[in-house]
mmCIF file of C-alpha atoms in Angstrom:
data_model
loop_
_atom_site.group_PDB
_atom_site.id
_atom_site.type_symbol
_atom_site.label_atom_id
_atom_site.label_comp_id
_atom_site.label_asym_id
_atom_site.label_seq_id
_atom_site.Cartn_x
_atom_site.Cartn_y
_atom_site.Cartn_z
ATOM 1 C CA UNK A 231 -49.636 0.707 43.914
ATOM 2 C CA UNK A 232 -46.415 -0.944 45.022
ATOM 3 C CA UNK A 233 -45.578 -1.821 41.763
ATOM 4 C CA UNK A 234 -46.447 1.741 39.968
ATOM 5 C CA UNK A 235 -44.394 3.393 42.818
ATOM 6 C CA UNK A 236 -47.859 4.950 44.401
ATOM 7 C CA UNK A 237 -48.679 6.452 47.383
ATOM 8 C CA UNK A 238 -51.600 8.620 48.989
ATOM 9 C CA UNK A 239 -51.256 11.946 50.404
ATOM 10 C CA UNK A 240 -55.310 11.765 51.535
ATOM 11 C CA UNK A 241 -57.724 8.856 52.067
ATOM 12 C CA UNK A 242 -56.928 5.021 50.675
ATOM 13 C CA UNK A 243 -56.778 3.234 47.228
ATOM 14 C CA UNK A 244 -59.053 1.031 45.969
ATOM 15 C CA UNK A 245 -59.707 -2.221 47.177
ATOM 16 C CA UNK A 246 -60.440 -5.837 46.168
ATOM 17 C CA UNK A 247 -63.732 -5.224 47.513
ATOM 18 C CA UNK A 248 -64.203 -2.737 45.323
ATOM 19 C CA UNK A 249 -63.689 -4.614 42.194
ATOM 20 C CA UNK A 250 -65.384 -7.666 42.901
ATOM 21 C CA UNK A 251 -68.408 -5.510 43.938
ATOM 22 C CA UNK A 252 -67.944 -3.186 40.900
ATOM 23 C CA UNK A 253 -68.339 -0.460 43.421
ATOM 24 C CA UNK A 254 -68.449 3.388 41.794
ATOM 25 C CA UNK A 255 -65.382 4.651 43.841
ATOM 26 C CA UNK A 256 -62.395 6.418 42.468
ATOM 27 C CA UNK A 257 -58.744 7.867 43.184
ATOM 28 C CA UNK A 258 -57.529 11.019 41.672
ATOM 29 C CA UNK A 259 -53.746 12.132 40.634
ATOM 30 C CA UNK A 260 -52.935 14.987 42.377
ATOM 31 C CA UNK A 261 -53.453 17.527 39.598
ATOM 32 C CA UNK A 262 -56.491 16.178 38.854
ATOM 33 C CA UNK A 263 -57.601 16.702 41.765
ATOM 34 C CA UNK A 264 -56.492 20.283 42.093
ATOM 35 C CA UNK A 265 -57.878 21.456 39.010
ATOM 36 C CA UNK A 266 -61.406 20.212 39.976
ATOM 37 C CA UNK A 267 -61.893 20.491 43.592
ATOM 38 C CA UNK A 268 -59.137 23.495 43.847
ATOM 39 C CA UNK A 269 -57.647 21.241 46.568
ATOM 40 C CA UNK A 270 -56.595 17.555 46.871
ATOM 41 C CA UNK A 271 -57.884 17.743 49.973
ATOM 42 C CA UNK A 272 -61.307 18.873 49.351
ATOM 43 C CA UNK A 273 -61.574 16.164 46.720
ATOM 44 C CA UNK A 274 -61.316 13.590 49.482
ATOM 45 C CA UNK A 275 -65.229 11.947 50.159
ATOM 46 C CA UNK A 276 -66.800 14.353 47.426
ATOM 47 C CA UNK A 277 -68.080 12.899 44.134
ATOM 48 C CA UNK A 278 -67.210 13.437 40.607
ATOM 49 C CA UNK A 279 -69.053 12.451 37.432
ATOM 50 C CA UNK A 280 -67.664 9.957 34.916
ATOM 51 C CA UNK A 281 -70.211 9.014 31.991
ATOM 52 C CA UNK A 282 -72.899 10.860 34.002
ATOM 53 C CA UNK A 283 -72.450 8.465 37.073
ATOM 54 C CA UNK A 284 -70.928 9.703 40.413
ATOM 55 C CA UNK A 285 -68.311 8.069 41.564
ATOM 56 C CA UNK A 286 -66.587 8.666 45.451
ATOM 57 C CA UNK A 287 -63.490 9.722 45.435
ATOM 58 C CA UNK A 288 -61.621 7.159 48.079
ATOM 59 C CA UNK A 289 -58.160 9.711 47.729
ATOM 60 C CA UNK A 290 -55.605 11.462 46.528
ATOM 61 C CA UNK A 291 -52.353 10.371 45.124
ATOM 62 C CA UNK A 292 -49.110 12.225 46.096
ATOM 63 C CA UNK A 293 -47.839 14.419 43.260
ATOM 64 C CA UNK A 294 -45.711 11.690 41.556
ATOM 65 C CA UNK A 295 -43.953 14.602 38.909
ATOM 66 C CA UNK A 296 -42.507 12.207 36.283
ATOM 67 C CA UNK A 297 -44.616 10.655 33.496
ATOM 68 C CA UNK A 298 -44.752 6.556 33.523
ATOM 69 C CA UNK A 299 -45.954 4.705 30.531
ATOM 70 C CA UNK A 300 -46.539 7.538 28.658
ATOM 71 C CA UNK A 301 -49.469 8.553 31.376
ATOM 72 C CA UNK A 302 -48.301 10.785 34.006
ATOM 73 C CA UNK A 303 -50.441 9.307 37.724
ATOM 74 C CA UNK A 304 -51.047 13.483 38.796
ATOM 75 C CA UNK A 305 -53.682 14.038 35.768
ATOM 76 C CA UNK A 306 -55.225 10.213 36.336
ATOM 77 C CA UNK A 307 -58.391 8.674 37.642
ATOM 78 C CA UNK A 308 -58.194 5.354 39.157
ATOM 79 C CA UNK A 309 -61.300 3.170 39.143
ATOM 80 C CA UNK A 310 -61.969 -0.479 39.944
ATOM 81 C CA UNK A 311 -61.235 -2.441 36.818
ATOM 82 C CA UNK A 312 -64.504 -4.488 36.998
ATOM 83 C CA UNK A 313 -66.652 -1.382 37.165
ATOM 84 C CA UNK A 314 -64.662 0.160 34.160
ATOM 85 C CA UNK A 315 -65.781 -2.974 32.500
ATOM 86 C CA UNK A 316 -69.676 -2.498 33.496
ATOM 87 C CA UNK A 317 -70.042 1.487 32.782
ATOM 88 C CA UNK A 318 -67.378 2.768 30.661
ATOM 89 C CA UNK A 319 -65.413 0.090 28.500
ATOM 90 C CA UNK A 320 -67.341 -3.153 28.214
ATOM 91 C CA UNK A 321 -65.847 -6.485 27.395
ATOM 92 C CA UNK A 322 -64.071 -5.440 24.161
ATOM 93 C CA UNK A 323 -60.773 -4.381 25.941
ATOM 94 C CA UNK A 324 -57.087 -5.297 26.064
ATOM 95 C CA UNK A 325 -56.049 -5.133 29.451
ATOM 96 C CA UNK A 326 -52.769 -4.588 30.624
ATOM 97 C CA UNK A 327 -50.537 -6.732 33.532
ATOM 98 C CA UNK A 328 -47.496 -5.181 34.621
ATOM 99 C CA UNK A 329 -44.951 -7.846 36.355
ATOM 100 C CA UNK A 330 -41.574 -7.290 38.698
ATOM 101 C CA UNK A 331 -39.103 -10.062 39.065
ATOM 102 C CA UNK A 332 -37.544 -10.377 42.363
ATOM 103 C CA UNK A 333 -34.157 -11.110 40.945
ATOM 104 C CA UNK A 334 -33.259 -9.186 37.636
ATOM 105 C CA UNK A 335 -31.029 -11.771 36.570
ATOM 106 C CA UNK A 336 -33.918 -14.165 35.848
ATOM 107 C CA UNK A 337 -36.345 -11.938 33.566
ATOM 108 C CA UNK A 338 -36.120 -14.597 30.938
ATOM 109 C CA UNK A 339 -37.386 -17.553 33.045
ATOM 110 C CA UNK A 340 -39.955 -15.058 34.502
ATOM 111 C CA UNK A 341 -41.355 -14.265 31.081
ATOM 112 C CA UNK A 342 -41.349 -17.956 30.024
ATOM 113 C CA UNK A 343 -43.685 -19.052 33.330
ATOM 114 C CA UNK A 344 -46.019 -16.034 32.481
ATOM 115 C CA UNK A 345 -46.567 -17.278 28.811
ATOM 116 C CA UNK A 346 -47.230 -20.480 30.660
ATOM 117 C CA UNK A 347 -49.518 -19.979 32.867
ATOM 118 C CA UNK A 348 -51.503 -16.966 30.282
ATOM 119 C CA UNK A 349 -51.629 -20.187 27.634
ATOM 120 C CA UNK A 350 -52.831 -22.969 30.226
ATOM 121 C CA UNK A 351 -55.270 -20.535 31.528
ATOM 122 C CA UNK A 352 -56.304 -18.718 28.694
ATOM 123 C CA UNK A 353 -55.908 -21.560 25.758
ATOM 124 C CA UNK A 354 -57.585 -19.611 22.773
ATOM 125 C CA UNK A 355 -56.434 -15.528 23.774
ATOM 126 C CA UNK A 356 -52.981 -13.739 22.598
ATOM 127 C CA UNK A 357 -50.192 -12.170 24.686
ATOM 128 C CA UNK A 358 -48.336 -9.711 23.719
ATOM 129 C CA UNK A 359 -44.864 -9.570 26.295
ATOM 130 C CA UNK A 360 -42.865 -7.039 26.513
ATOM 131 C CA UNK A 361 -39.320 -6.445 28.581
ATOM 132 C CA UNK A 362 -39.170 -2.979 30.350
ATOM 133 C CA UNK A 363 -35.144 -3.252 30.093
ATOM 134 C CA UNK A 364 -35.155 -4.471 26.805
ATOM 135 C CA UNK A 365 -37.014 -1.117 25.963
ATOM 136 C CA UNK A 366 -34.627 1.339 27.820
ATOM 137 C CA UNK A 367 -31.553 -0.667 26.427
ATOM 138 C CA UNK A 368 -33.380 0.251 23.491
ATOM 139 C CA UNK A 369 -33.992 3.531 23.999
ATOM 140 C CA UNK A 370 -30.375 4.417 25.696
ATOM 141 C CA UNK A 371 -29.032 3.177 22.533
ATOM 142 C CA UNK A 372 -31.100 5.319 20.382
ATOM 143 C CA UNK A 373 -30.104 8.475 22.713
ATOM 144 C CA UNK A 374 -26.624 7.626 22.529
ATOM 145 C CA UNK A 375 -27.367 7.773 18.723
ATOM 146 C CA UNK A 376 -28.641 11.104 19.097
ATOM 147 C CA UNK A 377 -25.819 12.402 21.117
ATOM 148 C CA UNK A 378 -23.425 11.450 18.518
ATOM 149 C CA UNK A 379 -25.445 13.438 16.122
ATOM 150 C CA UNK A 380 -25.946 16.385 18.137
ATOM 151 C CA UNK A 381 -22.660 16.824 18.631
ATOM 152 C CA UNK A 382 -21.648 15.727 14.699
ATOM 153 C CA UNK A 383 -24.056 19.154 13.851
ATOM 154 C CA UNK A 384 -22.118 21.513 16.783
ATOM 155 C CA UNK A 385 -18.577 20.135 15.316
ATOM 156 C CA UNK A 386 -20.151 21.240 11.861
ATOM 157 C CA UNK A 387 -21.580 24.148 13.117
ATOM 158 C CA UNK A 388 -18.354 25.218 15.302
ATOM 159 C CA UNK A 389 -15.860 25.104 11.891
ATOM 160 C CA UNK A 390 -18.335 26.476 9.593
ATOM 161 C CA UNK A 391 -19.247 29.355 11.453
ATOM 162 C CA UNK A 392 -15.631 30.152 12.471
ATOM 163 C CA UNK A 393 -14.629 29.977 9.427
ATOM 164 C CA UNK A 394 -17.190 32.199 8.279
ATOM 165 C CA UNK A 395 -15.828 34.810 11.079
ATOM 166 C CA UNK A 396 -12.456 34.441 10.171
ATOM 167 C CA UNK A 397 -13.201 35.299 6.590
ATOM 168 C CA UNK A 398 -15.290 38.750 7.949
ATOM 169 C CA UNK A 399 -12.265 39.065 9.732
ATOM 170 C CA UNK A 400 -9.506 38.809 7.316
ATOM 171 C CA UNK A 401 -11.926 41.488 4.694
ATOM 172 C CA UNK A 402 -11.988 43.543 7.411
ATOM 173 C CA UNK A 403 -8.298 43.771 8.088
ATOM 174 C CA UNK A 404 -7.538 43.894 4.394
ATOM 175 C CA UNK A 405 -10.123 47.216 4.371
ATOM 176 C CA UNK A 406 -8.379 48.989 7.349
ATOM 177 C CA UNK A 407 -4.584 48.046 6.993
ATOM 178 C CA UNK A 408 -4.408 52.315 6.306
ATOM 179 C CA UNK A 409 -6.191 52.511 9.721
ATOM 180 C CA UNK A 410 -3.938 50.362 11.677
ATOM 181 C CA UNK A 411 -0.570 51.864 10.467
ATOM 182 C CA UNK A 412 -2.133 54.923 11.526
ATOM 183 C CA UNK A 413 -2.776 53.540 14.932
ATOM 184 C CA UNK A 414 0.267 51.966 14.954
ATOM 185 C CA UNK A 415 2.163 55.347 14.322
ATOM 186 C CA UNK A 416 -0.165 57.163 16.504
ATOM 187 C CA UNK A 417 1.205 54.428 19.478
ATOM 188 C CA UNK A 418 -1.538 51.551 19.784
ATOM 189 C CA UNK A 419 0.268 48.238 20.810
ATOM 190 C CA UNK A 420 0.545 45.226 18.937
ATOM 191 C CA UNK A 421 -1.751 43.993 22.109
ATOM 192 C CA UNK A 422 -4.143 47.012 21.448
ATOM 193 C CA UNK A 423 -4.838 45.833 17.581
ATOM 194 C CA UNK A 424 -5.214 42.454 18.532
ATOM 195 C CA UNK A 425 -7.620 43.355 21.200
ATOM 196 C CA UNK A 426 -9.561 45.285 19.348
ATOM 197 C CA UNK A 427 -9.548 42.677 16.370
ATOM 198 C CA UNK A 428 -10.470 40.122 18.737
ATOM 199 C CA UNK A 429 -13.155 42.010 20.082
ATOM 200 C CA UNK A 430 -15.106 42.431 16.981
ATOM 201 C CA UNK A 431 -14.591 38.631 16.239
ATOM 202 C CA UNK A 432 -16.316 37.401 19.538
ATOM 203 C CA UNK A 433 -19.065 40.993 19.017
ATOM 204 C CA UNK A 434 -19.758 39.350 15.568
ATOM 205 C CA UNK A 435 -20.287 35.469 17.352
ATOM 206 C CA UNK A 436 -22.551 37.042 20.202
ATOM 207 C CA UNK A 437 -24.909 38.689 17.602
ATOM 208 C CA UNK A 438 -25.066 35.408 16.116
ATOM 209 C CA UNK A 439 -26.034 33.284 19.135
ATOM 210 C CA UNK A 440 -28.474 36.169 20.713
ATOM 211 C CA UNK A 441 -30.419 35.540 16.980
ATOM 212 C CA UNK A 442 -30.103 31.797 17.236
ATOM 213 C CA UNK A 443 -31.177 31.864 20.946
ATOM 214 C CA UNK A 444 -34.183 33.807 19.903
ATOM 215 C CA UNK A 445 -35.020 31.519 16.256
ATOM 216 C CA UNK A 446 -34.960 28.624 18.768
ATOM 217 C CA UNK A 447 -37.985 30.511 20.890
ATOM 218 C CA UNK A 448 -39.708 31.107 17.812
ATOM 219 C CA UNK A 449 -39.982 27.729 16.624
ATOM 220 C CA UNK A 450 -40.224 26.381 19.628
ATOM 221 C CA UNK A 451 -44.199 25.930 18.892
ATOM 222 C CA UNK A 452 -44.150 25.155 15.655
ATOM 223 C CA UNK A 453 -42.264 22.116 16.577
ATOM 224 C CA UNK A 454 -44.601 21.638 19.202
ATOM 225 C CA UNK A 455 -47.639 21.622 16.850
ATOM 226 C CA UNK A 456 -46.134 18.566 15.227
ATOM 227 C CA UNK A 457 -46.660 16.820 19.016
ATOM 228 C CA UNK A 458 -43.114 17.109 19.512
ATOM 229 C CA UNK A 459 -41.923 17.367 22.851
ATOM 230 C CA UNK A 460 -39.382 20.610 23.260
ATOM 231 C CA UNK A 461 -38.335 21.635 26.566
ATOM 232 C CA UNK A 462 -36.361 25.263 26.279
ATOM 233 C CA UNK A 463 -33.252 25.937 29.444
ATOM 234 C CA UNK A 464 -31.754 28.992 30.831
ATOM 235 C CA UNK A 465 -28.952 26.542 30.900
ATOM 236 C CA UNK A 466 -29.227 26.192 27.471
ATOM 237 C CA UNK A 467 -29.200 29.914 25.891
ATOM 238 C CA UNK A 468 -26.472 30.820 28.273
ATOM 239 C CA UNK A 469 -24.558 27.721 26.903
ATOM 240 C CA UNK A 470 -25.189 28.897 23.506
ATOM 241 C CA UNK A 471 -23.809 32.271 24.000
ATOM 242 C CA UNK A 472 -20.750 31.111 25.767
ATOM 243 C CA UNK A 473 -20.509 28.819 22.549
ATOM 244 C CA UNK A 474 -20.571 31.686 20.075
ATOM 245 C CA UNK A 475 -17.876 33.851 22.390
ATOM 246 C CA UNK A 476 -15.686 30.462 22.309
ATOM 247 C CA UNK A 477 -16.281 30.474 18.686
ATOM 248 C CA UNK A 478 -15.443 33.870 17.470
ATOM 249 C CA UNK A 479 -11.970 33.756 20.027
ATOM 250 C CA UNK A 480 -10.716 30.826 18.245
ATOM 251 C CA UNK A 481 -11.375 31.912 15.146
ATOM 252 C CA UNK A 482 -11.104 35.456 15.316
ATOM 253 C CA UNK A 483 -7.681 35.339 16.822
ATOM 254 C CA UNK A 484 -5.832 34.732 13.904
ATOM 255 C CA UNK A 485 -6.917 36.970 11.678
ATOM 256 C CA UNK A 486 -6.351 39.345 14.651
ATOM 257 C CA UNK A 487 -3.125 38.388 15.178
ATOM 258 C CA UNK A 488 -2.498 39.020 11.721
ATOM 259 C CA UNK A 489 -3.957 42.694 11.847
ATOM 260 C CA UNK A 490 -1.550 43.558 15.202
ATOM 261 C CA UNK A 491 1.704 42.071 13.057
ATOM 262 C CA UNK A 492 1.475 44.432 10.437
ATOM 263 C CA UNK A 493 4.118 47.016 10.212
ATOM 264 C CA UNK A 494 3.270 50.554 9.849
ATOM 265 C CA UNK A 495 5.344 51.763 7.203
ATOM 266 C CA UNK A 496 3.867 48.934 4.938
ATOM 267 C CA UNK A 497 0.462 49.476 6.358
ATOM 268 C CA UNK A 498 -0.059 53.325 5.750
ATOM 269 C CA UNK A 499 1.205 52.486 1.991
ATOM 270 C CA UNK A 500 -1.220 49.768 1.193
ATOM 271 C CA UNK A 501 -3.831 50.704 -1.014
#
């Protein structure tokens, strides 16, 4: 328990006891135990059924809300090892030993006494040992990987999406040069064009990221049916429209720029 970073909101864990007696008691994670006794409390002394054979529930662990291992403790049920041998698994298992070292700094020498003592003690068996921090060096490296990727695709995507608004932009202008000599002689500001130029540039980015926002919900489970883990923000979408309004101002404000420079003599005589 100490180890796994357990503790009990009702009743106790199991005990040595219980092992060496290959007792039929259990402990439940704390969803577990909520979606079959409706409360972790009323799971505490009842009985549920593994394999058919009823097995005392000793407690409850405290809602942990993380997932270790690749198991998450709330949806687990605990049972002495030697019973799991006797009822459920038999001899033909691979258990697993999970081992802290009191001073970080020495994980190498730990390992080497463990394959020590696992080969004096167990001559003809195989050990597989892994390092914890070797694994989350590991895996920080490969998310550092992905960062770099991530944001390789938004550089991409920033340039070639404002350049594809500053093109719609500069059409646009070239279309209405009549109209904005007319609004030009009619008074409009140079502000006023670019304003209203700019306007349609970040309009036109908005659109965009609403649609992407929304593509991104509707693959969300088809990417999920491929048992890939996707986890959708608030955070997120709002960061993705702010992105698109960034976007479309940078882009769009040249073009725009252009549009309120135009002189209105020239501009009500372009064709």
């Amino acid at each position: 328990m100490t180890i796994s970073n357990l503790s009990m909101i009702t009743g106790e864990f199991l005990t040595n006891e219980n092992d060496e007696n290959k007792e039929k008691y259990c402990v439940l994670g704390y969803s577990i135990a909520k979606e079959i006794f409706g409360s972790v409390y009323a799971a505490y002394d009842d009985v549920v059924y593994i394999d058919a054979r009823p097995y005392v529930v000793t407690g409850v662990l405290k809602e942990m809300g993380s997932v270790s291992s690749g198991i998450s403790p709330d949806m687990t049920i605990f049972i002495p090892y030697e019973t799991g041998v006797k009822y459920i698994t038999g001899q033909n298992i691979n258990p697993t030993i999970t081992v802290i070292s009191a001073d970080i700094n020495r994980v190498d020498m730990v390992i080497e006494n463990i394959k020590t003592v696992l080969a004096d003690s167990y001559a003809n068996a195989e050990f597989t040992i892994s390092d914890a921090g070797t694994k989350m060096e590991a895996a920080s490296k490969s998310n550092d990987t992905l960062q770099l990727l991530l944001i390789a695709m938004a550089v991409i995507v920033f340039i070639v999406g404002g350049i594809g608004i500053m093109n719609v932009l500069f059409v646009s202008v070239k279309e209405r040069t009549n109209e904005i000599g007319i609004l030009k002689a009619l008074g409009c500001s140079k502000r006023d064009i670019l304003l209203e130029f700019l306007f349609e540039a970040c309009f036109m980015s908005f659109i965009g990221s609403i649609l992407g926002v929304l593509v991104a919900f509707g693959i969300t489970p088809v990417i999920e049916s491929f048992s890939v883990r996707v986890e959708l923000s608030t955070q997120g979408a709002l960061l993705s429209l702010a992105f698109g309004v960034i976007t479309g101002t940078i882009f769009g404000f040249y073009p725009a720029y252009k549009a309120s420079s135009l002189i209105p003599v020239v501009a009500l005589n372009q064709e």
